[in-house]
XYZ file of C-alpha atoms in Angstrom:
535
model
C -19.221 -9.438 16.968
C -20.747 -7.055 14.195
C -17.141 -5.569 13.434
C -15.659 -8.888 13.620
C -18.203 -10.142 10.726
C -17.712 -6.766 8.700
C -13.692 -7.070 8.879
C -13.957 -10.811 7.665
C -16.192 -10.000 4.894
C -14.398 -6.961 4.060
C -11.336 -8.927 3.809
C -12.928 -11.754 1.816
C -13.412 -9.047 -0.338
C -10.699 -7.883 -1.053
C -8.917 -10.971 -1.239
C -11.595 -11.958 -4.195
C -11.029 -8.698 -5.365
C -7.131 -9.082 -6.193
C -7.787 -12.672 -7.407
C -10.384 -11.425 -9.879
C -7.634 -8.095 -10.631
C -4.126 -10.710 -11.291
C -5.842 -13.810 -13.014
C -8.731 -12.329 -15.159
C -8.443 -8.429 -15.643
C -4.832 -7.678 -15.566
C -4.998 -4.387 -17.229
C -8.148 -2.860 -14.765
C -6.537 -1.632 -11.622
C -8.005 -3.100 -8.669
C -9.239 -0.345 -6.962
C -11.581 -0.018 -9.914
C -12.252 -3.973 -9.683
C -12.699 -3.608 -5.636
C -14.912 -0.538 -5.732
C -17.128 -2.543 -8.104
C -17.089 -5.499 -5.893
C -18.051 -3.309 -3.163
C -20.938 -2.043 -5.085
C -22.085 -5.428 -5.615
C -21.798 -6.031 -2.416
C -23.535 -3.435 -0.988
C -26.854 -3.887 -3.991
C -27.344 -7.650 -2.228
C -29.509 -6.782 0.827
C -28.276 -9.948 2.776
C -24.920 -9.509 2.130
C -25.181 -5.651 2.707
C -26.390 -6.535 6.172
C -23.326 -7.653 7.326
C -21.158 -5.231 6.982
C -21.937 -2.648 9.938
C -22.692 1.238 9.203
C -19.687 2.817 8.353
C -17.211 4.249 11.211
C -14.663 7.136 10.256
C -13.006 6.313 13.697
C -12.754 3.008 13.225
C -12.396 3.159 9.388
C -9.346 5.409 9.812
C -7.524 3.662 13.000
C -7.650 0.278 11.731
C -7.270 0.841 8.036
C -5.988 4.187 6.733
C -3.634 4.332 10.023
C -1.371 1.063 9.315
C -1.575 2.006 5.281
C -0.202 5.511 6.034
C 2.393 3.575 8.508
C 3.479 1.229 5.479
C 3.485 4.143 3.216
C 5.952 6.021 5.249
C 8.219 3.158 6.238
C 8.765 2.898 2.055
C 9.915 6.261 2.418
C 13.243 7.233 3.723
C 13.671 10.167 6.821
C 16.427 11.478 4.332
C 13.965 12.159 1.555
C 11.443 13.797 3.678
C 14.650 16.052 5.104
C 15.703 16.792 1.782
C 12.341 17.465 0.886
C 10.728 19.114 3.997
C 10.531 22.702 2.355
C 8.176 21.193 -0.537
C 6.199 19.045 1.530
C 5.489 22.408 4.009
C 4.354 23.982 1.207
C 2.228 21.591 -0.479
C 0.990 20.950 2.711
C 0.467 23.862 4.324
C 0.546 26.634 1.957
C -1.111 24.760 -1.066
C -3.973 23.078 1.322
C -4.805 26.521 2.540
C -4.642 28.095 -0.597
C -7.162 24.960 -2.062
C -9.240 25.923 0.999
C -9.992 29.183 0.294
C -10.663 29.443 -3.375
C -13.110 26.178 -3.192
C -14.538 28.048 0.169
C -15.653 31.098 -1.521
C -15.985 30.125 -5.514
C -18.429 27.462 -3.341
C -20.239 29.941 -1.550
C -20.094 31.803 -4.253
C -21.593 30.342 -7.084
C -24.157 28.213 -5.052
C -26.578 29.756 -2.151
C -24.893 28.277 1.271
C -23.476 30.323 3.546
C -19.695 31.223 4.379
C -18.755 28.093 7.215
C -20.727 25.380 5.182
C -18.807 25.925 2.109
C -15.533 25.847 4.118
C -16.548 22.730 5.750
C -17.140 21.127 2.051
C -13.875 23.207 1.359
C -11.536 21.334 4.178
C -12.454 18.375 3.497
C -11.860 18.410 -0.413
C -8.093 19.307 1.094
C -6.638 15.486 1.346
C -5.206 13.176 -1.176
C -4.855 9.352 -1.237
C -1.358 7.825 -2.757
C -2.659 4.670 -2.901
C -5.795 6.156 -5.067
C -3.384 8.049 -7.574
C -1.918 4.398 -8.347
C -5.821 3.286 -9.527
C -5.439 6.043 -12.313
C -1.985 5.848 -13.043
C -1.878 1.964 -14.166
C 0.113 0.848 -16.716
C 1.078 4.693 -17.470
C 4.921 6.113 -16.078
C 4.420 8.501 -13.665
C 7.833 10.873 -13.527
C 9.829 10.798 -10.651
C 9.443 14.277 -9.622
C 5.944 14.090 -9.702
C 5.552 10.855 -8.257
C 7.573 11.978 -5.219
C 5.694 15.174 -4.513
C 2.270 13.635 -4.636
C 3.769 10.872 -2.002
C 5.272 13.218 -0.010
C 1.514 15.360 -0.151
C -0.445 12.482 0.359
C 1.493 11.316 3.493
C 1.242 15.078 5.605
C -1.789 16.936 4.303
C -4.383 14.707 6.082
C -3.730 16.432 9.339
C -3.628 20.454 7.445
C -7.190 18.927 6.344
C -8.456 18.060 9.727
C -7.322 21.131 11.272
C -9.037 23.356 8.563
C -12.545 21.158 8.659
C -12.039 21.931 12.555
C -11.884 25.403 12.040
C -14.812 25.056 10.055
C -16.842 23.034 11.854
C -16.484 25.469 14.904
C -17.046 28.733 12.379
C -20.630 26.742 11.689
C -21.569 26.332 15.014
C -20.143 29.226 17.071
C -20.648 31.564 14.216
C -17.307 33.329 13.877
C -13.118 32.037 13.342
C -10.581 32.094 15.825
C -7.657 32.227 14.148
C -5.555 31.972 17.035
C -7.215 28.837 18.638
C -6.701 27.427 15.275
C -3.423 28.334 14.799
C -2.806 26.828 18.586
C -4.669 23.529 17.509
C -2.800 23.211 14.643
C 0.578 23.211 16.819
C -0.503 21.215 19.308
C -2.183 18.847 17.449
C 1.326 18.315 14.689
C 3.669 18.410 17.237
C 1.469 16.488 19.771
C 1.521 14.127 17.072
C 5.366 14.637 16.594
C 5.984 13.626 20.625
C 3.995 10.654 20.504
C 5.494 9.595 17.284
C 9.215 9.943 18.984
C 8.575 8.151 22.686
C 6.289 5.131 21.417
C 8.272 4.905 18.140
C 11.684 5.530 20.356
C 10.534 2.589 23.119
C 8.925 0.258 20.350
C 12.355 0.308 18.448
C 14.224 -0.093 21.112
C 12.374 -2.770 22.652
C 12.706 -4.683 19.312
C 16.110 -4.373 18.380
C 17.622 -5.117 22.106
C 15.078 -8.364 21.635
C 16.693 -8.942 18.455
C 20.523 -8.180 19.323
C 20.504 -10.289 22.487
C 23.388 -12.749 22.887
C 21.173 -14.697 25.668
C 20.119 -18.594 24.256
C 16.983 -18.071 25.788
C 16.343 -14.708 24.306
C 17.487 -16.472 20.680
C 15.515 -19.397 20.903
C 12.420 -17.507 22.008
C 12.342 -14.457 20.224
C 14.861 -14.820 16.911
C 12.248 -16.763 15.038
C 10.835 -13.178 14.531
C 6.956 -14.181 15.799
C 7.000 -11.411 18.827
C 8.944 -9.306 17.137
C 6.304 -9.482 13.799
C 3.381 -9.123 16.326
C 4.799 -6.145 18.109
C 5.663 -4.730 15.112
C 2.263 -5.014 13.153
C 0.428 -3.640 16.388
C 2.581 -0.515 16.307
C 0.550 1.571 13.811
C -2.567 0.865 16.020
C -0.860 1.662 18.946
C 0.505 4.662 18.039
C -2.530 6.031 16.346
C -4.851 5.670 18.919
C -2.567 6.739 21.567
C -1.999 9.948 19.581
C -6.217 10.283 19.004
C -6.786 9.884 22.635
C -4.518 12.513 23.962
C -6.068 14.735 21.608
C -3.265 14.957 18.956
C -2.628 13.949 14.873
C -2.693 10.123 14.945
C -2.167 10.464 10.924
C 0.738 12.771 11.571
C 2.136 10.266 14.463
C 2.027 7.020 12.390
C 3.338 8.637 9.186
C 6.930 9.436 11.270
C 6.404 6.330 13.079
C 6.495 4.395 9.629
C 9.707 6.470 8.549
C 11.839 5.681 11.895
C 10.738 1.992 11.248
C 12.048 2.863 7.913
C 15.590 3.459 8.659
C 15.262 0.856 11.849
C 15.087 -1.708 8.823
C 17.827 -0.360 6.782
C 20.188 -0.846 9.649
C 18.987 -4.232 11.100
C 18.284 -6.272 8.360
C 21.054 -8.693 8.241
C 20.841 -8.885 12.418
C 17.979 -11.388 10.932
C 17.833 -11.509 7.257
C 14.709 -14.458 7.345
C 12.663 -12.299 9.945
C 13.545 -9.195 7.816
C 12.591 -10.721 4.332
C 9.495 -12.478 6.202
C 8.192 -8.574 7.804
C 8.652 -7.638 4.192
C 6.537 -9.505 2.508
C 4.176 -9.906 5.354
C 3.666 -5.906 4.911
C 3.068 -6.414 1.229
C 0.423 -8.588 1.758
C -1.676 -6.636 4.532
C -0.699 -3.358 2.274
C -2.522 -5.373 -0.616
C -5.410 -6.223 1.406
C -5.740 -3.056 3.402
C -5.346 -1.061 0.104
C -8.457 -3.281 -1.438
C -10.451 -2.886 1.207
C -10.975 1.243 0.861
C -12.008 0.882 -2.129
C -14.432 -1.978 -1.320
C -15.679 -0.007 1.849
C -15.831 3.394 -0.946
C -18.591 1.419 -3.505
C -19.965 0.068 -0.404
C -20.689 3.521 0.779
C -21.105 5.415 -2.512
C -24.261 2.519 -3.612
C -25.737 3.167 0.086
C -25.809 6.298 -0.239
C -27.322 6.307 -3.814
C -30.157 4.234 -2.653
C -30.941 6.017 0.511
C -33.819 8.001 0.393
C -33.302 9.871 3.124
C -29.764 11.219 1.942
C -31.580 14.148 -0.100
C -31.135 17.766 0.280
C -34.385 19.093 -0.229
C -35.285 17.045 -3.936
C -32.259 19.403 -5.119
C -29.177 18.255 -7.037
C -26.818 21.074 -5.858
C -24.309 18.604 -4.605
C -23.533 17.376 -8.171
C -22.676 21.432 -9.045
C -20.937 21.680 -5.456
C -18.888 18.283 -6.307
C -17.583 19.931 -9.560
C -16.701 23.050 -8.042
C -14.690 21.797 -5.483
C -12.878 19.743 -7.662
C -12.499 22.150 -10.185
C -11.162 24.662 -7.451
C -8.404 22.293 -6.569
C -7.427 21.128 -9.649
C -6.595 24.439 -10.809
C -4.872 25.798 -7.517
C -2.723 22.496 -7.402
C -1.794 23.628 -10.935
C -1.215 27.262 -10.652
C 0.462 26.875 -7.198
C 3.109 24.537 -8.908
C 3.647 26.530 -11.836
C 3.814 30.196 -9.441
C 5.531 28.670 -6.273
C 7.458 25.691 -8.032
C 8.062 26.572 -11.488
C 7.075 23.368 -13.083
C 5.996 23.564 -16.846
C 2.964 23.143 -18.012
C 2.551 19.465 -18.028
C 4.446 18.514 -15.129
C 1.719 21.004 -13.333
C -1.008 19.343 -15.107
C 0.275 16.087 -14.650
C 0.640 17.397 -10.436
C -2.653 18.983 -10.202
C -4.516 15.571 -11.602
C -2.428 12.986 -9.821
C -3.842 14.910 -6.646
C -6.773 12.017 -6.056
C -9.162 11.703 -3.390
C -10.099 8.610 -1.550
C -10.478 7.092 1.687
C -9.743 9.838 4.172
C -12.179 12.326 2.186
C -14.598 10.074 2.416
C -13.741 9.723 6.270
C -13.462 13.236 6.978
C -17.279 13.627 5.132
C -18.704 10.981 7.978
C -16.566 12.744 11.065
C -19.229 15.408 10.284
C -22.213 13.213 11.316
C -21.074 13.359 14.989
C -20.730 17.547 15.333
C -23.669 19.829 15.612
C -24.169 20.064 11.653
C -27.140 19.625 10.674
C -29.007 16.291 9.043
C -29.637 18.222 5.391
C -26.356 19.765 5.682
C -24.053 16.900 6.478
C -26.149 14.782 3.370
C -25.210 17.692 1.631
C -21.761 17.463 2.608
C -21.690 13.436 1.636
C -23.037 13.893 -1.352
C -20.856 15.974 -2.724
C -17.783 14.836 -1.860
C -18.965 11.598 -3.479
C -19.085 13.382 -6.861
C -15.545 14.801 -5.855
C -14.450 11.496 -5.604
C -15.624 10.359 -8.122
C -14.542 12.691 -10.674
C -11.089 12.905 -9.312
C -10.996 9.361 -9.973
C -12.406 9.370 -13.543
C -11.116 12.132 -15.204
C -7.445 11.653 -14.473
C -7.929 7.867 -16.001
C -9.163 9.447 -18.875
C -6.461 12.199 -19.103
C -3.354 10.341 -18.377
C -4.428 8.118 -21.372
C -2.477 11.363 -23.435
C -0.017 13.178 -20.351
C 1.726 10.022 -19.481
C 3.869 7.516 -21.615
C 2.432 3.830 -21.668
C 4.635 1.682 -19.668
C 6.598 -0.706 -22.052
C 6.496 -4.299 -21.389
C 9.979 -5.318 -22.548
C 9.389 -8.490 -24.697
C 12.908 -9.119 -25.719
C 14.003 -9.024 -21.903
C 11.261 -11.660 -20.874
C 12.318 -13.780 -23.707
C 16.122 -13.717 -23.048
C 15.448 -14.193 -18.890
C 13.097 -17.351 -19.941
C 16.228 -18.598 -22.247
C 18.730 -17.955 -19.948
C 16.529 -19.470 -17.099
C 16.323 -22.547 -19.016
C 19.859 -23.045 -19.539
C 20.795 -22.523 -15.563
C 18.133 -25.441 -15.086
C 19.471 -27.949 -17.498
C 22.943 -27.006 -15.923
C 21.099 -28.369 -12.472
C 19.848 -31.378 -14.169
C 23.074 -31.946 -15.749
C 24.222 -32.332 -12.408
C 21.682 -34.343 -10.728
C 21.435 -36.968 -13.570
C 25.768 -37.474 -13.694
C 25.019 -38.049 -9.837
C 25.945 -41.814 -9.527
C 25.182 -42.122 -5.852
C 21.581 -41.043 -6.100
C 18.461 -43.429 -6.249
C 16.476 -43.334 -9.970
C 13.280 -41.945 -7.416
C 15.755 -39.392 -6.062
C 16.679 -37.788 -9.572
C 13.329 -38.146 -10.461
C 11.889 -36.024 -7.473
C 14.174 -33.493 -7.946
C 14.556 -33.040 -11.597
C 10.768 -32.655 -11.538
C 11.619 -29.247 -8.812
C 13.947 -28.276 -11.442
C 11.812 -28.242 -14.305
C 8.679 -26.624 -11.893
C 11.521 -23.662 -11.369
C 11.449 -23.057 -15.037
C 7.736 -23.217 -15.258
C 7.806 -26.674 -17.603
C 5.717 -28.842 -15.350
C 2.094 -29.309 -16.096
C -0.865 -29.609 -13.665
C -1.274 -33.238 -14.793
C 2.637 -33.761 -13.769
C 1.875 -31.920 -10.526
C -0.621 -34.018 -10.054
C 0.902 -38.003 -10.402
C 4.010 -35.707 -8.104
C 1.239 -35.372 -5.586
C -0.350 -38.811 -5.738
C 3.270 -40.294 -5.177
C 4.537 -38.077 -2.350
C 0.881 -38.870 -0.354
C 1.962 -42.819 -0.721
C 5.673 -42.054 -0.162
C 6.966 -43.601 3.251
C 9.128 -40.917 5.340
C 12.901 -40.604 4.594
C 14.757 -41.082 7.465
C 16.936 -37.373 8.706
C 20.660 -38.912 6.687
C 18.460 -39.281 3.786
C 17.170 -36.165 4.094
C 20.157 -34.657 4.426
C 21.755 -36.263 1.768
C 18.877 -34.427 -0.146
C 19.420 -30.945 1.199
C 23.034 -31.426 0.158
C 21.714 -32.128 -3.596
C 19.531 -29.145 -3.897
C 22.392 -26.904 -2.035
C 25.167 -28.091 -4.836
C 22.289 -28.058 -7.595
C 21.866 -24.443 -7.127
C 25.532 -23.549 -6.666
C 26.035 -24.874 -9.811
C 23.200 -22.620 -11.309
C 24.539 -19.563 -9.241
C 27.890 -20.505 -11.190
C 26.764 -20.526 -14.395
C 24.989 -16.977 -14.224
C 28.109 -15.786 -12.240
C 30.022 -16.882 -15.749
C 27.454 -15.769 -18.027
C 27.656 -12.277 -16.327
C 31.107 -11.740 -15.419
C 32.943 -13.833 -17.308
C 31.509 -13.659 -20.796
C 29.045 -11.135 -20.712
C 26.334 -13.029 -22.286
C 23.473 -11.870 -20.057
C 22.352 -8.296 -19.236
C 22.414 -7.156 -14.645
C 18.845 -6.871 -14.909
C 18.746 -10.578 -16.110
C 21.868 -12.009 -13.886
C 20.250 -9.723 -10.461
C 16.686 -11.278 -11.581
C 17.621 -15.240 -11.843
C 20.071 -15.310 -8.955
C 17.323 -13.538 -6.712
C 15.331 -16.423 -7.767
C 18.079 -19.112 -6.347
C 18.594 -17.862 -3.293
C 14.914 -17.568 -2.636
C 14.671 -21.466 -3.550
C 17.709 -22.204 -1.046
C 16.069 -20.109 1.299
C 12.931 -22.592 0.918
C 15.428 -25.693 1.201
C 17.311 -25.028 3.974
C 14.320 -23.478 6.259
C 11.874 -25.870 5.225
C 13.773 -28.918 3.817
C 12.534 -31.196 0.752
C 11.018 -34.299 0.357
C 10.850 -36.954 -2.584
């Protein structure tokens, strides 16, 4: 019952969180807004109680696991194969490389020992994509860039595991084994690999001869895309904790999972366009919510552990020096790596090195610790620390992108001319609806007032006497109705006319404008003919 009350206020949350974010503070990314909400959150002691002391297992399977899944089905398999020397060595090479610098400049500079600095060292490893975007807001991030952080985001999670691992068993055993790592590290990517290809393999399979069949049964039952949306929204979970149980990468298993979804969608979407679009937006949504909800879960955790007195290490404040070393330690291998091993320039490496953010699974990775044979100061330690890496990765990139990266130009002209041209493709549907002679005066009325609500010239007072009049309405019986459907169906083929000519014909309005407004029709028919009208 506990998790069931934490997920529901987590998701509250972050619901209020994106409300707050798209109607009152536009310009503030949400993950700033969430994190701030989960702060607040977390400072009310009533409301604090219900959220239940924080997870990694369960943090990680049932939100960073589906995210990652999402993240990879936006990414196509022919991308990754095109780019699957650079993501080996940002990945692999890079990771280690960011390992061992922050290891011993760590160990170094401070007092603690050789396999507690590593520990601190592994986990600083991972980035977050979905982080970078909190920092990156309302700035253009170039395309190079933006795909190699993606691509780095979506693999080095499991480099990161294996190295804290390593480091974990360097701690308690005292020594490395480089070749039981090296083993681990196989077994546990292409574990992940294996699972990844038979669940994925079945799952896909299962869905698409469900989808394909010719049976009326199987249509009726199946082709309205509700078992197929369930089975698909369970397959992140499924795979990831398959993966975890067997004692392989789940991160690694769901991230190839997501890209064989990927091209599984490329390939199948007009089998069933409406379950297609529906799985689309359905995946937006959760992605939204999920996305939210690390960074409520992050102020959460970053306020508890501010007000905990027991997370101390000995009245010191090392861990704000150990945070700033191991970011500094990254930040300059993720820039000197690119410029050596990659050859970018100077500010594409910059621009690299700080888009490298860490989030959720650093924080995850910090609270696996709690559960080994670390010890109580140590692991605080550990916490600690990696809160101020957090933190500053988020900050100073914010700051710094204010002067690498171009502002993102709202084109004013273009939302002007789309609003014009919008206007005119209405009155051309009210045109029509008004020389209608075999239409009632409450007819035209009803759906003149839809016309002018799809150019945004209704008011909430309209809306309003609309609403009153529909609640006292009697039904229409189905010819009536379909005598409707027909109106709105020639109504917009007479808008989907005009922007045809106004394209193609006389080159009046731009592609971005004509691919814009006739999205906007056929997402209105779509509405009509699945849902049908009433006036």
């Amino acid at each position: 019952m506990g998790l069931i009350i934490s997920s529901a206020v987590l998701v509250f949350s972050a619901v209020i969180s994106i409300i707050i974010n798209r109607s009152l503070l536009p310009k503030i990314s949400v993950n700033y807004v969430s994190m701030v909400i989960g702060g607040l959150l977390a400072s009310i002691p009533v409301l604090n109680a219900l959220v239940e002391r924080f997870d990694p297992n369960i943090f990680i399977g049932l939100i960073v696991a589906p995210l990652l899944f999402f993240e990879g089905q936006n990414t196509r398999m022919n991308t990754v194969g095109r780019n699957a020397r650079l993501i080996i060595s940002l990945t692999v090479g890079m990771v280690i490389a960011c390992a061992v610098v922050a290891g011993f400049g760590t160990a170094g500079i401070t007092t603690l020992g050789l396999p507690l600095a590593f520990i601190l060292a592994a986990i600083s490893t991972p980035t977050d994509a979905t982080a970078t975007e909190s920092v990156t807001m309302g700035r253009l991030l170039p395309q190079r860039e933006e795909t190699a952080l993606k691509l780095e985001s979506l693999f080095n999670d499991a480099s990161g595991i294996i190295l804290l691992n390593m480091a974990i068993l360097w701690y308690v055993n005292g020594y490395v084994n480089y070749s039981q790592t090296l083993l681990d590290f196989l077994y546990s990517a292409g574990g992940g690999l294996v699972v990844w290809a038979l669940i994925s393999g079945v799952l896909v399979y299962m869905r698409q001869s469900m989808l394909r069949s010719n049976s009326n049964f199987i249509n009726n039952t199946y082709n309205n895309g509700t078992p197929l949306k369930v089975i698909y929204l369970l397959t992140p979970f499924l795979i990831y904790f398959v993966a975890e149980e067997i004692g392989v990468s789940g991160i690694i298993a769901v991230v190839f999972a997501g890209l064989i979804h990927n091209a599984e969608g490329e390939r199948s979407a007009l089998t069933n366009p409406k379950l297609s679009y529906d799985s689309y937006e359905l995946v937006d949504l959760i992605s939204d919510v999920l996305n939210s909800a690390v960074f409520i879960v992050l102020g959460i955790m970053l306020v508890r552990i501010a007000t905990d007195k027991s997370v101390t290490y000995n009245g010191s404040l090392i861990w704000i020096g150990i945070g700033v070393i191991l970011y500094v330690a990254n930040l300059v291998i993720r820039y000197g790596y690119t410029r050596l091993v990659h050859h970018l320039d100077r500010k594409s490496a910059w621009i690299f090195a700080l888009g490298g953010i860490h989030g959720a699974v650093t924080f995850a990775l910090a609270f696996t610790v709690a559960t080994t044979q670390v010890k109580t100061s140590d692991f605080n330690l550990i916490l600690m620390s990696e809160s101020t890496l957090i933190i500053l990765s988020l900050l100073i990139p914010t700051i710094l992108f204010r002067w690498l990266l171009p502002k993102q130009m709202v084109d004013q002209e273009l939302a002007v001319r789309t609003k014009a041209t919008r206007g005119q493709m209405v009155q051309v549907g009210i045109d029509l609806v008004q020389a209608r002679g075999d239409l009632t005066a409450e007819i035209k009325d009803a759906v003149i007032f839809d016309l002018r609500s799809q150019d945004g010239a209704t008011t909430t007072k309209q809306f309003v006497s609309e609403w009153r009049r529909m609640i006292r309405h009697p039904e229409y019986s189905q010819e009536q109705m379909n005598q409707l459907v027909t109106v709105y169906q020639k109504v917009f083929q007479a808008e989907r006319t005009f922007l045809m000519d106004a394209y193609y014909q006389n080159g009046t309005i731009s592609e971005i404008i004509y691919n814009g407004l006739y999205k906007e029709i056929t997402m209105a028919e779509m509405v009509v003919l699945d849902y049908g009208v009433n006036a």
